[in-house]
Amino acid sequence: MQKIKSLMTRQGLRSPQESVNDLSPIENFRIPTKEELRELHEEPTDPQAQQEIINSIEEVYFSNDSFDIVKYELERLPPVLSLQELEEYRDKLKQQQAAVSKKVADLILEKQPAYVEELERVTSLQTGLQLAAVICTNGRRHLNIAKEGFTQTSLGLLANQRKRQLLIGLLKSLRTIKTLQRTDVRLSEMLEEEDYPGAIQLCLECQKAASTFKHYSCISELSSKLQDTLEQIEEQLDVALSKICKNFDINHYTKVQQAYRLLGKTQTAMDQLHMHFTQAIHNTVFQVVLGYVELCAGNTDTKFQKLQYKDLCTHITSDSYIPCLADLCKALWEVMLSYYRTMQWHDNHDQDEAAVVSSDSNNVIGTEENCFDRNYVKKKLEHGLSRIWQDVQLKVKTYLLGTDLSNFKYDDFIFVLDIISRLMQVGEEFCGSKSEVLQESIRKQSVNYFKTYHRTRLEELRMFLENETWELCPVKSSFSILQLHEFKFMEQSRSPSVSPSKQPASAISATVTLFEQYCSGGNPFEIQADSKDDETEDVLASNGYESDEQEKSAYQEYDSDSDVPEELKRDYVDEQTGDAPIKSVSRETLRSRKKSDYNLNKVNAPILTNTTLNVIRLVGKYMQMMNILKPIAFDVIHFMSQLFDYYLYAVYTFFGRNDTFESTGLGLSSSRLRTTLNRIQESLIDLEVSADPSGTLTAAEERKEKVPSPHLSHLVVLTSGNSLYGLAERVVATESLVFLAEQFEFLQPHLDAVMPAAKKPFLQQFYSQTVSTASELRKPVYWIVAAKAIDYEQMLLLMANVKWDVKEIMSQHNVYVDALLKEFEEFNRRLNDVSKRVRIPLPVSNILWEHCIRLANRTLVEGYANVKKCSNEGRALMQLDFQQFLMKLEKLTDIRPIPDKEFVETYIKAYYLTENDMECWIKEHREYSTKQLTNLVNICLGTYINKKARQKLLATIDDIDRPRR
């Protein structure tokens, strides 16, 4: 079928007869003979049968035109031919041929009408083409006539006119090219004048003009030259941009930004600017440190220039460390200030542009581009804040850790902390950073320094205590620790605007930041240079070593109330309350206090020693460091507590420790005080070193932070009765400790404010368990004086000589009462003598009198307990003696009630108890000793108690005494 179709295609639209005649001998079908036609007609005309015959034809017959049918059939013949098979095969082929021929004939007859119709269309088309050929011939003829009708002269005039116009345009182009050739000179001049926007504008215009005339060969060279010039301008622009990092100039920066905007590289400029700032920080710190290193080295050796910054920092000497740090911070401040002013410029510029855009909204596309650029620049600058500050922190951290500061003087180290504190304040205002990097680095240095410093100060404190003669240090009556220059920072820190750095008197308002204050000029790190000078100006004025004239006059003895000036009375009230006096002290009040308060002959100034003052100064220095560097607040407060602990332990060791009196069981030392002293001894006192001085060099690591126990100076005499066994020294020591405790109480709110929340229980325990026990040390210290000031043994001997088994009631008291009262009068006299040297506060005098009276009363009971025989009249005599003693004693002291009065009276009255009452009384009154109770029972034998009852009562006493053993 493919072959038939291809034949029809090659023959074109012809009649069926023509198509059959044109078939080639090879390709055409053989025309059937009459017999064959008859056979065809005789063949069945069933279309289905014909189609089956056609389908039985082998595929190879339909393959292609070059297929040789004869050859194919001959090759298929079997080797042995059979006539019958050949005929059968031939008949089969004939049937297939007949079916195909009939199919072809049917197809031709079927397409005959379409063929005829198409032939008519071809004929019509041929007629139309002939008509078109005639029209074209006529058109060509008319065109030739028109060409011959126009002359060559007219067309020549038009050609010349066109040529003239072209030449005029060429002349303009040549003039423009000449101008372009001369622009490089003007560009160089504008670059020298730093008119970058104008130079770029001119260069861009020249490039635009050059692109118009790029078809000229000379312009191609000019275009490349202009491109080189533009690149050169960009390089100079980048250099100009880098100058902004160290010294911001608003006019200069405005020109640079305008130039980058003309280039369309606003974002690129911002990226470059941050790179320059990073490079400026690195170069600045390197040059500053290198300058000091070379200056200290004293030669021009270039080996330092090849070192890394980290290695260079290790070559800084101790003398040049602080000046170098100050200059380093000054230089870094200039870089950060430039960045701050850069941000300010962009903020102001964005506001101006926003105002212009709101008034002109025609150019929407340009507005969107500018808005995108502004947002990019804003975000880039905001992100750059933390990057710049991080670079600054890392550079300063490297410098800080490059030198060991543990051997620096305290003032120098505080000066370093002061600079870093100011730098951290700058960082917080710059980008809101808490400066963790700086805090951690300075914390490491501070802890390292402070441990060494504190160890040295403890050793110094021990030396001071061992050489202290406990003489009164005369200070002004208005003395306050805030007058010491070590505590000046507390007054300054009350204003939020003032940093821990020492500020000039004209401090600015809290609302003004450092960048706003120094934006127009100056440097926040320049004030550091004058800060040390202030420390030497107020030493004599604020440390209270010298008294003024009013106080000198007040240090005179007074003979009567009329000698006491009104100012002194007011001073007394002021110092007692700490507030301004509401009313003056009356003469009656002074007179009533005269006998018991031994401080009215001197101004009521604080009692303290040089060592106390030294400890207070140390506390001020510790707080100053803690205030600047709050992360080490706990360590500093812990070391401060050790200063107080050691001072308290020293006072107790020197003046309060006495095993004899401690064993009396009178509760002189409270359990809280004993616990505190034991804690101090275990945690702070190196008992082994104090016992064996040679062991200092071989001290174990765990004893490294401990201090040997101090020893009282041999110049302090505590054994003389005339001086009341060192009462003056004891008063100065104990009251100076109380004064120190008061100062710690005053500082508690400040310490609590900086103490980490997790460590506040330590601070609370320190105040409740240690500071508050300072006044409790008075009892054991003054008990020793009271125990030695009066001869209680002599009184016992006198009482032993009294006959108590008298038969009649006596009206005269015994001699031992007068002897005891004389002892008290002598004690009062010596107390007055001591008060001429040292003011004895009212609480101290009360405790002394209380101790003496308590000891006297207990001695009386002990004396009564030594009685072998006693009658009822003798018991009445005991009461008479005691009443006489009380009556005379009340004239010597204002203490009310008399201590242990009931202790004596109860014991005397116990003589009159019956057996049953006696047993109950013994069980209730365990304050008496076993000896005293036993004697009471023995004396009462035969009067109110028989022997059986006596045995019972003694057994009761033994049961009570058993737990005490």
PDB file of C-alpha atoms in Angstrom, residues 99 131 341 361 493 537 541-542 546 548 568 647 666 687 753 796 817 854:
ATOM      1  CA  ALA A  99      -7.214  -8.524  -4.758  1.00  0.00           C
ATOM      2  CA  LEU A 131      -3.345  38.358 -15.654  1.00  0.00           C
ATOM      3  CA  ARG A 341      28.751  60.528  64.924  1.00  0.00           C
ATOM      4  CA  SER A 361       5.885  61.296  45.542  1.00  0.00           C
ATOM      5  CA  SER A 493      28.066  57.150  93.632  1.00  0.00           C
ATOM      6  CA  GLU A 537      44.897  67.110  99.460  1.00  0.00           C
ATOM      7  CA  ALA A 541      41.603  67.608 106.610  1.00  0.00           C
ATOM      8  CA  SER A 542      39.544  64.409 106.552  1.00  0.00           C
ATOM      9  CA  GLU A 546      44.294  66.875 114.395  1.00  0.00           C
ATOM     10  CA  ASP A 548      40.423  72.092 115.934  1.00  0.00           C
ATOM     11  CA  LEU A 568      29.927  70.891 124.284  1.00  0.00           C
ATOM     12  CA  TYR A 647      40.662  42.526 114.787  1.00  0.00           C
ATOM     13  CA  LEU A 666      28.847  33.265 134.996  1.00  0.00           C
ATOM     14  CA  LEU A 687      47.907  28.130 115.333  1.00  0.00           C
ATOM     15  CA  ALA A 753      23.295  46.331  97.397  1.00  0.00           C
ATOM     16  CA  LEU A 796      36.696  36.620 152.767  1.00  0.00           C
ATOM     17  CA  VAL A 817      31.606  46.075 155.098  1.00  0.00           C
ATOM     18  CA  ARG A 854      28.343  41.205 141.114  1.00  0.00           C
TER      19      ARG A 854
END
